[in-house]
mmCIF file of C-alpha atoms in Angstrom:
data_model
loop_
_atom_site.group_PDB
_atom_site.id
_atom_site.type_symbol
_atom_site.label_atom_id
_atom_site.label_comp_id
_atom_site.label_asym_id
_atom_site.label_seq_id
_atom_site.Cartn_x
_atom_site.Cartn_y
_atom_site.Cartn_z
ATOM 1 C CA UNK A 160 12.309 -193.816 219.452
ATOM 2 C CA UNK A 161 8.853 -192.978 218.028
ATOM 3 C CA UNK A 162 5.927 -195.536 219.284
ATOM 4 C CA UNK A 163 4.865 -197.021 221.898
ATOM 5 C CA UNK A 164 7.154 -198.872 224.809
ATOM 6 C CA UNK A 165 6.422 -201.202 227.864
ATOM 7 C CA UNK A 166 8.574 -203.243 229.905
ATOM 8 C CA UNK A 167 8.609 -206.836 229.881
ATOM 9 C CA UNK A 168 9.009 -208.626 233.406
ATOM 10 C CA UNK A 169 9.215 -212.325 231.661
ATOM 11 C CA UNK A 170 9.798 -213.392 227.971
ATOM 12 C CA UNK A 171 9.268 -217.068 226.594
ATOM 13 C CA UNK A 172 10.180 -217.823 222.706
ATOM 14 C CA UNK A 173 6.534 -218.511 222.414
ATOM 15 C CA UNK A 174 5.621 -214.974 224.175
ATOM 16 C CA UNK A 175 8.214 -213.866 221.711
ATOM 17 C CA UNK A 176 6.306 -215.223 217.851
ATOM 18 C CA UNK A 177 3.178 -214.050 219.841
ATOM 19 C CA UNK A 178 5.049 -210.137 219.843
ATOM 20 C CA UNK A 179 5.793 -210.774 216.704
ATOM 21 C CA UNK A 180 2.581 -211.815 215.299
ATOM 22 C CA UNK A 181 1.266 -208.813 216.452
ATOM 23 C CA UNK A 182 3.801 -206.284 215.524
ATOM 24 C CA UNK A 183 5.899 -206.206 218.647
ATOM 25 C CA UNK A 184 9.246 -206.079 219.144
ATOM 26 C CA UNK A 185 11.602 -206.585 222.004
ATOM 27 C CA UNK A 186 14.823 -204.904 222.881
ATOM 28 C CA UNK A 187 17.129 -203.149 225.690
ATOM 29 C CA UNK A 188 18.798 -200.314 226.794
ATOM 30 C CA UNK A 189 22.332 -201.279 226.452
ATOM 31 C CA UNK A 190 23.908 -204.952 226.342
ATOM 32 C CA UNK A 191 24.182 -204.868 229.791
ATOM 33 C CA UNK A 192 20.786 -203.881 230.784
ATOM 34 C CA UNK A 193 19.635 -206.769 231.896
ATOM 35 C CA UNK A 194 15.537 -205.763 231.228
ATOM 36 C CA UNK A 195 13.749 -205.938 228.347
ATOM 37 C CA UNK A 196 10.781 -203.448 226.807
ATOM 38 C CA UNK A 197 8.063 -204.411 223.814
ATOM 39 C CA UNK A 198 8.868 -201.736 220.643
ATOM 40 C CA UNK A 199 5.868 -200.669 218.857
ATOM 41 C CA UNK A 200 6.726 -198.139 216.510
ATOM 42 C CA UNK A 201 4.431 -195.569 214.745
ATOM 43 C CA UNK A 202 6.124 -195.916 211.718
ATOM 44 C CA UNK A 203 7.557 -199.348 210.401
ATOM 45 C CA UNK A 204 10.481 -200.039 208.626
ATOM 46 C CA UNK A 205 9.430 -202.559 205.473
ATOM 47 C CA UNK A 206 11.796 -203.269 202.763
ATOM 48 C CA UNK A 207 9.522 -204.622 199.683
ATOM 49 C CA UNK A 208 10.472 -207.623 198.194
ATOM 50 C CA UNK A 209 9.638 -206.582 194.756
ATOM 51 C CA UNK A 210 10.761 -202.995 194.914
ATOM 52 C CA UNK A 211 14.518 -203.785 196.146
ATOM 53 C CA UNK A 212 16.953 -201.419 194.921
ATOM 54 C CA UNK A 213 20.936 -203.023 194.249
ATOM 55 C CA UNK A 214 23.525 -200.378 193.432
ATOM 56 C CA UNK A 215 25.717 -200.919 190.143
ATOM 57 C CA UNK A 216 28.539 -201.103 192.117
ATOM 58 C CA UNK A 217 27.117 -203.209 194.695
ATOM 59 C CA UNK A 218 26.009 -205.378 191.818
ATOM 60 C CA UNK A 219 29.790 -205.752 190.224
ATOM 61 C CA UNK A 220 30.748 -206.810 193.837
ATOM 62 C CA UNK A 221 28.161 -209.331 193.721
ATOM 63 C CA UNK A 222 29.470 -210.347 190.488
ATOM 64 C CA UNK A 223 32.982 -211.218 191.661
ATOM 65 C CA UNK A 224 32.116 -213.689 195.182
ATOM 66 C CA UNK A 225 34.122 -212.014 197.560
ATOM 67 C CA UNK A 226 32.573 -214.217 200.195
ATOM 68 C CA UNK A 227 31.083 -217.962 200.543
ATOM 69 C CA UNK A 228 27.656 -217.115 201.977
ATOM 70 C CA UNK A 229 25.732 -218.813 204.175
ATOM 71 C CA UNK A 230 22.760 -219.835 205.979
ATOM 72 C CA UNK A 231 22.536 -220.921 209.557
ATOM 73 C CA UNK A 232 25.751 -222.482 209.324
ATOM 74 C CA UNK A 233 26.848 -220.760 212.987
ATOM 75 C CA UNK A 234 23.715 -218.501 214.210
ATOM 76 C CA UNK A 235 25.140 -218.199 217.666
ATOM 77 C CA UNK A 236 28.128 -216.540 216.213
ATOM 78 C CA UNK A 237 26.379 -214.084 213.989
ATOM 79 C CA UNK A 238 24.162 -212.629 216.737
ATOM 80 C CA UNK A 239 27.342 -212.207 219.142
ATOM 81 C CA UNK A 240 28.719 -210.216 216.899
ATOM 82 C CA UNK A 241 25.436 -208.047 216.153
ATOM 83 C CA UNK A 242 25.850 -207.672 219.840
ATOM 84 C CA UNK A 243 29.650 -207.202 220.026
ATOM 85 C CA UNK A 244 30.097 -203.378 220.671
ATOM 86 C CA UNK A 245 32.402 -201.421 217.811
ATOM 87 C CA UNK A 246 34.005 -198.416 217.214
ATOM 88 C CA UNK A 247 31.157 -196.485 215.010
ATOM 89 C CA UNK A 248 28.592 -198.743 217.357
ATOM 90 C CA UNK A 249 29.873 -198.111 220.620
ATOM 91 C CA UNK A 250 26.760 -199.961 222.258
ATOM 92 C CA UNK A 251 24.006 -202.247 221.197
ATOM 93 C CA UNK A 252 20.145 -203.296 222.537
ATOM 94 C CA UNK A 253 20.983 -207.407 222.289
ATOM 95 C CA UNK A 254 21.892 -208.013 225.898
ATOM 96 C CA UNK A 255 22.201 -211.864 227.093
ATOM 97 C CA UNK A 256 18.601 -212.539 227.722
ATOM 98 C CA UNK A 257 17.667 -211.371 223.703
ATOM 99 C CA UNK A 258 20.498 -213.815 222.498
ATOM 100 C CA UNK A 259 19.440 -216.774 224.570
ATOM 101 C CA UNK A 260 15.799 -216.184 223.252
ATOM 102 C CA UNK A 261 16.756 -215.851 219.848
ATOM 103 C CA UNK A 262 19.109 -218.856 220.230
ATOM 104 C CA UNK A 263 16.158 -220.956 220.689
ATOM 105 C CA UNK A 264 14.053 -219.456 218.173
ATOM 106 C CA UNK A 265 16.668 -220.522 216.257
ATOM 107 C CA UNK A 266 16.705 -224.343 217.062
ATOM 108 C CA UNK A 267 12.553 -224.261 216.859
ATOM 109 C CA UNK A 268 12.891 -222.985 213.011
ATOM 110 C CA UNK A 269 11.880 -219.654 213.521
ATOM 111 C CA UNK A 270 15.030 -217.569 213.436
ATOM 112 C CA UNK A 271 17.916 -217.540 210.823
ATOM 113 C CA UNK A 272 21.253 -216.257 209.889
ATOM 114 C CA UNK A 273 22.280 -214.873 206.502
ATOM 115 C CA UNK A 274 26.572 -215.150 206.769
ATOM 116 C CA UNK A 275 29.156 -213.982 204.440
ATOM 117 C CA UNK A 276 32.151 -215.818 205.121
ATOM 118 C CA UNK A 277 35.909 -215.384 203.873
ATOM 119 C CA UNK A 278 39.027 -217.952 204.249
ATOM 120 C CA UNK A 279 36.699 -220.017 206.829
ATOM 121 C CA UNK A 280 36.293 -216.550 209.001
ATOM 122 C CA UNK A 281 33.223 -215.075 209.818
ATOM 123 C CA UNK A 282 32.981 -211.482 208.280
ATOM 124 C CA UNK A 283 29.738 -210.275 208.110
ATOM 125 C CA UNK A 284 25.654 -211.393 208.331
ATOM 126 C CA UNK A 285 22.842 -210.618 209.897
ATOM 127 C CA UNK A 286 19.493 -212.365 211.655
ATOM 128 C CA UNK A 287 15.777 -212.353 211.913
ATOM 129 C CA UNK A 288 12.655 -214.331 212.327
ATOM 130 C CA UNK A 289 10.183 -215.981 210.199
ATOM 131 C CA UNK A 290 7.003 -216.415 211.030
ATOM 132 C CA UNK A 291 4.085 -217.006 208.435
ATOM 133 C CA UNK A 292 5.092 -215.468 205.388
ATOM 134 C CA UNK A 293 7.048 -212.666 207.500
ATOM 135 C CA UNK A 294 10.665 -211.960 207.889
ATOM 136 C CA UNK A 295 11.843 -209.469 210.455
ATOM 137 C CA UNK A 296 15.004 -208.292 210.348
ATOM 138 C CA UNK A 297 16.950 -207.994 213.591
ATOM 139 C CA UNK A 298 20.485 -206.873 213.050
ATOM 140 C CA UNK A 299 23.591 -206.913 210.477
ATOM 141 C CA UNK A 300 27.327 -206.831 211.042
ATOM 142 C CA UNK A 301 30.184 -206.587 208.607
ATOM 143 C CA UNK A 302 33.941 -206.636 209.585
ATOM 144 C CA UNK A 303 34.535 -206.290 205.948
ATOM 145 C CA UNK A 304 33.313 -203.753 203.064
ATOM 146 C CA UNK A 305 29.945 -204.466 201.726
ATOM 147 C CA UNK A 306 29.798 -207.832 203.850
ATOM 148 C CA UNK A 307 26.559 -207.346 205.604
ATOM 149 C CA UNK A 308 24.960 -205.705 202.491
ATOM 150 C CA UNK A 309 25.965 -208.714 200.104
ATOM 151 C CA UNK A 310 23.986 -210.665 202.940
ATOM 152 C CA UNK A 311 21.170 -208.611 202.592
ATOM 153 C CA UNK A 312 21.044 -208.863 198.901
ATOM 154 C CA UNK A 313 20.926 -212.711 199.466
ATOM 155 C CA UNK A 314 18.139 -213.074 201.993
ATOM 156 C CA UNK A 315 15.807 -210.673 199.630
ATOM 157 C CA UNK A 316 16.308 -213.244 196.665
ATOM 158 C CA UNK A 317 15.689 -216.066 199.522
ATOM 159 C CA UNK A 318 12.514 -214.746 200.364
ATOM 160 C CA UNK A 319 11.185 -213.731 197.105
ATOM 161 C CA UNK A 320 12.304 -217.451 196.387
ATOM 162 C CA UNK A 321 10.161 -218.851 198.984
ATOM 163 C CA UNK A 322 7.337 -216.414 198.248
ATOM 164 C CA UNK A 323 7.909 -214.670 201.732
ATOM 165 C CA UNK A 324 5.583 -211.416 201.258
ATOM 166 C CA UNK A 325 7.204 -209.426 204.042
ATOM 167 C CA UNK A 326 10.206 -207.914 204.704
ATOM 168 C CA UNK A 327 10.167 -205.828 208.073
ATOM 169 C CA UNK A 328 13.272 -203.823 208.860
ATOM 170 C CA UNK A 329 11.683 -202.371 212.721
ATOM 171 C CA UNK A 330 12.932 -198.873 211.491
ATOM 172 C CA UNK A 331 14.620 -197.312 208.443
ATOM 173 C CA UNK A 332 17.327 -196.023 208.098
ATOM 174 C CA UNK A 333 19.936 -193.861 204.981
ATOM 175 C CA UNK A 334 21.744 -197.099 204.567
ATOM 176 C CA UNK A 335 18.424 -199.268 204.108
ATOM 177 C CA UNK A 336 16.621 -196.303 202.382
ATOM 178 C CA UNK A 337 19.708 -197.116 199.695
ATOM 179 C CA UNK A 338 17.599 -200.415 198.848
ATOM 180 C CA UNK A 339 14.021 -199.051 198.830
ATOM 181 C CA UNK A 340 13.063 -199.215 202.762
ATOM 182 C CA UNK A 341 10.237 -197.431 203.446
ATOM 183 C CA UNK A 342 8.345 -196.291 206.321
ATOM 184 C CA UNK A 343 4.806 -197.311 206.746
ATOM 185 C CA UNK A 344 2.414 -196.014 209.386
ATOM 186 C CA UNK A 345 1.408 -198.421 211.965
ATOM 187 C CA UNK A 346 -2.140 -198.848 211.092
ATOM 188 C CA UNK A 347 -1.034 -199.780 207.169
ATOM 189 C CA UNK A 348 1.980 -202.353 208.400
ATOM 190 C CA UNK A 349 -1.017 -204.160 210.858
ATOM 191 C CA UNK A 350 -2.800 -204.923 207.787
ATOM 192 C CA UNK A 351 0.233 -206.394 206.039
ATOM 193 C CA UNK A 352 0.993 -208.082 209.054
ATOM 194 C CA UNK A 353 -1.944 -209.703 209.489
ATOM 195 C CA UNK A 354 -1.714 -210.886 205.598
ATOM 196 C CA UNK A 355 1.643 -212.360 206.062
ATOM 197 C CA UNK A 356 0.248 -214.364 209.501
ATOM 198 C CA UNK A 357 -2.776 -215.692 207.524
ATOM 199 C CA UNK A 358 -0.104 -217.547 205.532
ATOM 200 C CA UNK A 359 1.405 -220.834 206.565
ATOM 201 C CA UNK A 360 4.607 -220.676 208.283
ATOM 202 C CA UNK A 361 6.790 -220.772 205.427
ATOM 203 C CA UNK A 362 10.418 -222.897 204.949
ATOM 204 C CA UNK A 363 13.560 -219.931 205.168
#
C-alpha cells in the first residue's frame, strides 16, 4: 500500500472529518484487528464527476430497474456487509471500531449509503462521507450482478446533482478504472481537496 501509514491510539468522529479534511484515511489490518492506522496514499484514487464513463450494457441494465435504490434507508446494514467477509474477499479492513465510527458519522449527516434493493432484500450498495463539497468513497458490496455498480452510477448523478465537486475513491482500481478513475499524485489531490473544503458542507 503506497503512502504514508501511522497508527491511531484513539479515534473520535470529529478526529475522523478532521482526517478527512486533510486527506487522511483510516483503516485496519483485518476485521478483527482491533487497531486502527491513518492511510495517506501517494497516489489518490478520484473518480471525476464530469468524466464518468457508463458501459452500454451497464446502461441497458440501468434501463430495465432491476433494483429499488436507495439512500440511507438502512446504513448499518450496508456497511456490515462491506465488512462481511466473502468468497473472492476472504477478509476486509472495517473491523468494529470503523463501523461504530462511521455509524455515527452517519446520524451527524456526514456519512451515507447508496442501496440497491430487490423483493425488500438488501443486495448490493456502498458508503462514504461528505464533507464540504467532497465525497469519499469507502466500500461497495453486491450479492447480485451489477448491484453495487448500478449504486455507483446513482451516487455520481447525486453528486453532480448537488454540485458535489469531488469524488475520491482512496485507490483505483480495473473495476473503477472501467468508469474513468484516475490516479492523482498526492500533491495535485491536496489542492482539490482543499477546493472541495472551502465549500459549504453540502446536502447528500
Amino acid at each position: 500500500m503506497a503512502g504514508s501509514r501511522r497508527k491511531s491510539p484513539g479515534i473520535t468522529p470529529e478526529i475522523l472529518l478532521r482526517a478527512y479534511s486533510i486527506g487522511l484515511f483510516p483503516m485496519a489490518e483485518s476485521a478483527d484487528d482491533p487497531e486502527i492506522f491513518w492511510v495517506e496514499p501517494e497516489l489518490r484514487g478520484v473518480l471525476p464527476l464530469d468524466n464518468f464513463h457508463v458501459s452500454k450494457s451497464l446502461a441497458k441494465t440501468i434501463r430495465r430497474q432491476p433494483f429499488d435504490i436507495r439512500f440511507d434507508h438502512d446504513f448499518d446494514a450496508v456497511i456490515a456487509a462491506c465488512a462481511e467477509a466473502t468468497s473472492d474477499r476472504p477478509s476486509t479492513w472495517i473491523n468494529h471500531t470503523i463501523r461504530s465510527l462511521y455509524s455515527t458519522l452517519h446520524r451527524m449527516g456526514h456519512a451515507h449509503s447508496v442501496e440497491a434493493w430487490h423483493d425488500d432484500q438488501l443486495v448490493g450498495g456502498l458508503y462514504g462521507v461528505s464533507l464540504g463539497s467532497a465525497f469519499f468513497g469507502e466500500s461497495m458490496f453486491s450479492r447480485r450482478t451489477d448491484a453495487s455498480k448500478i449504486c455507483l452510477v446513482h451516487l455520481v448523478a447525486r453528486l453532480r446533482d448537488r454540485d458535489f465537486t469531488l469524488l475520491d475513491t482512496q485507490f483505483t482500481t480495473e473495476h473503477l478504472k472501467t468508469f474513468g478513475a484516475i490516479d492523482v499524485p498526492k500533491d495535485d489531490y491536496a489542492v482539490m481537496l482543499a477546493a472541495a473544503m472551502d465549500s459549504p458542507h453540502l446536502t447528500f
